[in-house]
């Protein structure tokens, strides 16, 4: 009898293939592997477990609310943003695996202290994406993107970060939702792991995730409609209309935490959009950061058979020109993203 995807996922879960076993198996398949990448992911996993623990008890431990500080993006920093950022920086700077880091919360490159060993990886992360949801107990996440250091560059060189998305070695996210999940790609498909709190391990729950060619969900903050240009309005209208290829309106779903919106669309099929906002001087290129949000999710989307564009080009083909560069983002099922692009180009 043929097993369904869900049956296979359940079986792996019960048999308990841990993320570490999975990474070691992948290492075996790659003769050039040194084990550094496995160690790097393990460090990220420990940071995420710490963050997940704090997220789970946030309401009890005075971890809700804002710190009173404003970050480089002009956004209010919440206590959990700060905790997540510190947890990641603290672990990664001691790991001996990282050359330099960039966080959504820090204006500049985060250098590894002189007395710490350095590695060959460049890490960019959004420590707590969608953190405005925290106080309402809705899903949030951590996004990460990994590049190799450029050989001839100093660790702290900005050039290590100003790269094309297609150069990423790996990318992923941790989703702190009804359960905590890790979804990642190292360029050989997309795999999902669910944290089993009873054993404290991430177990393989979603092997080789693939998106459908066309989705049924559109996710966008429609309250900004009046700030979009006509073509962007046309894109959203297409998904809402019965005259689309689906023959009926797509379902609207918007959590306001991209990791959660993206994750649902990855599994169910759909498109997430954060367009440029011509009238807000802070968002002429949308809100989302290329290096720590758009590029890593674009890598995952493509590896799962989906696509991601800024409206004129593939996200992974954009070379960053500044650390906190923002890009409009249309990401999801291949056909839906292609259709959005056709409309945005005015074709
Ligand atoms: P953040 O990283 O500061 O949380 O901002 C990114 C988030 C996305 O996760 C989310 O989709 C979007 O901002 C929501 O913004 P808006 O409230 O403008 O719709
Ligand atoms: Mg974010």
Short mmCIF file of C-alpha atoms in Angstrom, two decimals, residues 50-180:
data_model
loop_
_atom_site.label_atom_id
_atom_site.label_comp_id
_atom_site.label_asym_id
_atom_site.label_seq_id
_atom_site.Cartn_x
_atom_site.Cartn_y
_atom_site.Cartn_z
CA UNK A 50 15.98 29.08 24.63
CA UNK A 51 13.80 31.55 22.74
CA UNK A 52 10.96 29.05 22.51
CA UNK A 53 11.14 28.48 26.28
CA UNK A 54 10.88 32.23 26.95
CA UNK A 55 8.09 32.70 24.39
CA UNK A 56 6.11 29.92 26.07
CA UNK A 57 6.29 31.50 29.50
CA UNK A 58 6.29 35.14 28.38
CA UNK A 59 2.96 35.97 30.01
CA UNK A 60 4.16 34.58 33.34
CA UNK A 61 7.66 36.00 33.43
CA UNK A 62 7.16 39.71 32.76
CA UNK A 63 8.46 39.26 29.22
CA UNK A 64 5.55 40.91 27.45
CA UNK A 65 5.51 44.51 26.32
CA UNK A 66 8.08 46.96 25.04
CA UNK A 67 11.52 47.79 26.39
CA UNK A 68 11.04 51.49 25.63
CA UNK A 69 13.87 51.38 23.07
CA UNK A 70 13.54 51.96 19.32
CA UNK A 71 15.67 49.91 16.92
CA UNK A 72 17.55 50.90 13.77
CA UNK A 73 14.34 50.37 11.78
CA UNK A 74 12.48 52.92 13.93
CA UNK A 75 10.40 50.14 15.50
CA UNK A 76 9.65 49.69 19.19
CA UNK A 77 11.80 46.94 20.65
CA UNK A 78 9.87 44.43 22.74
CA UNK A 79 11.35 42.56 25.66
CA UNK A 80 11.24 39.28 23.78
CA UNK A 81 12.94 40.89 20.73
CA UNK A 82 15.78 41.83 23.00
CA UNK A 83 15.97 38.41 24.65
CA UNK A 84 15.96 36.60 21.29
CA UNK A 85 18.61 38.91 19.87
CA UNK A 86 20.87 38.49 22.91
CA UNK A 87 20.40 34.71 22.99
CA UNK A 88 21.48 34.40 19.36
CA UNK A 89 24.41 36.79 19.63
CA UNK A 90 25.65 35.22 22.86
CA UNK A 91 25.67 31.66 21.52
CA UNK A 92 26.86 32.39 18.02
CA UNK A 93 29.76 34.63 19.03
CA UNK A 94 31.14 31.84 21.22
CA UNK A 95 30.63 29.09 18.68
CA UNK A 96 33.88 29.50 16.75
CA UNK A 97 31.86 29.02 13.57
CA UNK A 98 30.91 32.57 12.67
CA UNK A 99 33.00 35.28 11.10
CA UNK A 100 30.47 38.11 11.56
CA UNK A 101 26.74 38.56 12.06
CA UNK A 102 23.95 40.99 11.21
CA UNK A 103 20.69 41.26 13.09
CA UNK A 104 17.52 43.12 12.23
CA UNK A 105 17.86 44.72 15.67
CA UNK A 106 21.44 46.02 15.27
CA UNK A 107 22.38 48.97 13.08
CA UNK A 108 25.87 47.67 12.28
CA UNK A 109 27.63 44.39 11.65
CA UNK A 110 28.07 42.40 14.87
CA UNK A 111 31.76 41.57 15.17
CA UNK A 112 33.04 38.50 16.96
CA UNK A 113 35.06 39.67 20.00
CA UNK A 114 38.85 39.52 19.52
CA UNK A 115 39.26 36.85 22.20
CA UNK A 116 36.79 34.47 20.53
CA UNK A 117 37.63 32.02 17.73
CA UNK A 118 36.19 32.82 14.33
CA UNK A 119 34.75 30.56 11.66
CA UNK A 120 33.94 30.85 7.99
CA UNK A 121 30.23 31.55 8.10
CA UNK A 122 28.36 34.83 7.81
CA UNK A 123 25.02 34.87 9.60
CA UNK A 124 22.10 37.29 9.15
CA UNK A 125 18.99 36.92 11.27
CA UNK A 126 15.71 38.43 12.33
CA UNK A 127 15.61 37.33 15.97
CA UNK A 128 11.86 37.63 16.42
CA UNK A 129 9.82 38.24 13.32
CA UNK A 130 6.27 39.46 13.86
CA UNK A 131 6.99 40.40 17.44
CA UNK A 132 4.07 42.84 17.57
CA UNK A 133 2.01 39.63 17.92
CA UNK A 134 3.77 38.55 21.10
CA UNK A 135 1.43 40.09 23.63
CA UNK A 136 -1.57 38.43 21.96
CA UNK A 137 0.00 34.97 22.09
CA UNK A 138 -0.01 34.65 18.28
CA UNK A 139 2.70 32.91 16.27
CA UNK A 140 6.11 34.52 15.77
CA UNK A 141 9.44 33.28 14.45
CA UNK A 142 13.20 33.56 14.00
CA UNK A 143 14.60 33.76 10.45
CA UNK A 144 18.22 33.02 9.53
CA UNK A 145 20.39 33.19 6.44
CA UNK A 146 23.87 31.69 6.13
CA UNK A 147 26.59 32.63 3.66
CA UNK A 148 30.21 31.60 3.44
CA UNK A 149 32.73 34.34 4.15
CA UNK A 150 34.35 35.73 1.01
CA UNK A 151 37.88 34.34 1.08
CA UNK A 152 39.83 37.55 0.49
CA UNK A 153 37.65 39.73 2.76
CA UNK A 154 38.18 40.60 6.42
CA UNK A 155 35.53 39.16 8.73
CA UNK A 156 33.96 42.51 9.45
CA UNK A 157 33.86 43.61 5.81
CA UNK A 158 30.42 44.73 4.66
CA UNK A 159 31.07 42.89 1.39
CA UNK A 160 30.56 39.59 3.20
CA UNK A 161 26.92 40.63 3.66
CA UNK A 162 26.26 42.47 0.40
CA UNK A 163 25.67 39.32 -1.59
CA UNK A 164 23.19 37.73 -3.93
CA UNK A 165 20.52 35.57 -2.31
CA UNK A 166 21.46 32.66 -4.56
CA UNK A 167 24.84 32.53 -2.80
CA UNK A 168 23.24 31.44 0.48
CA UNK A 169 24.55 28.17 1.87
CA UNK A 170 21.44 27.61 3.92
CA UNK A 171 18.40 29.43 5.27
CA UNK A 172 15.56 28.66 7.57
CA UNK A 173 13.21 29.72 10.28
CA UNK A 174 11.97 28.65 13.66
CA UNK A 175 8.24 29.12 14.13
CA UNK A 176 6.96 29.53 17.68
CA UNK A 177 3.34 28.53 17.14
CA UNK A 178 1.03 25.84 18.50
CA UNK A 179 4.26 23.86 18.38
CA UNK A 180 7.81 25.03 17.74
#
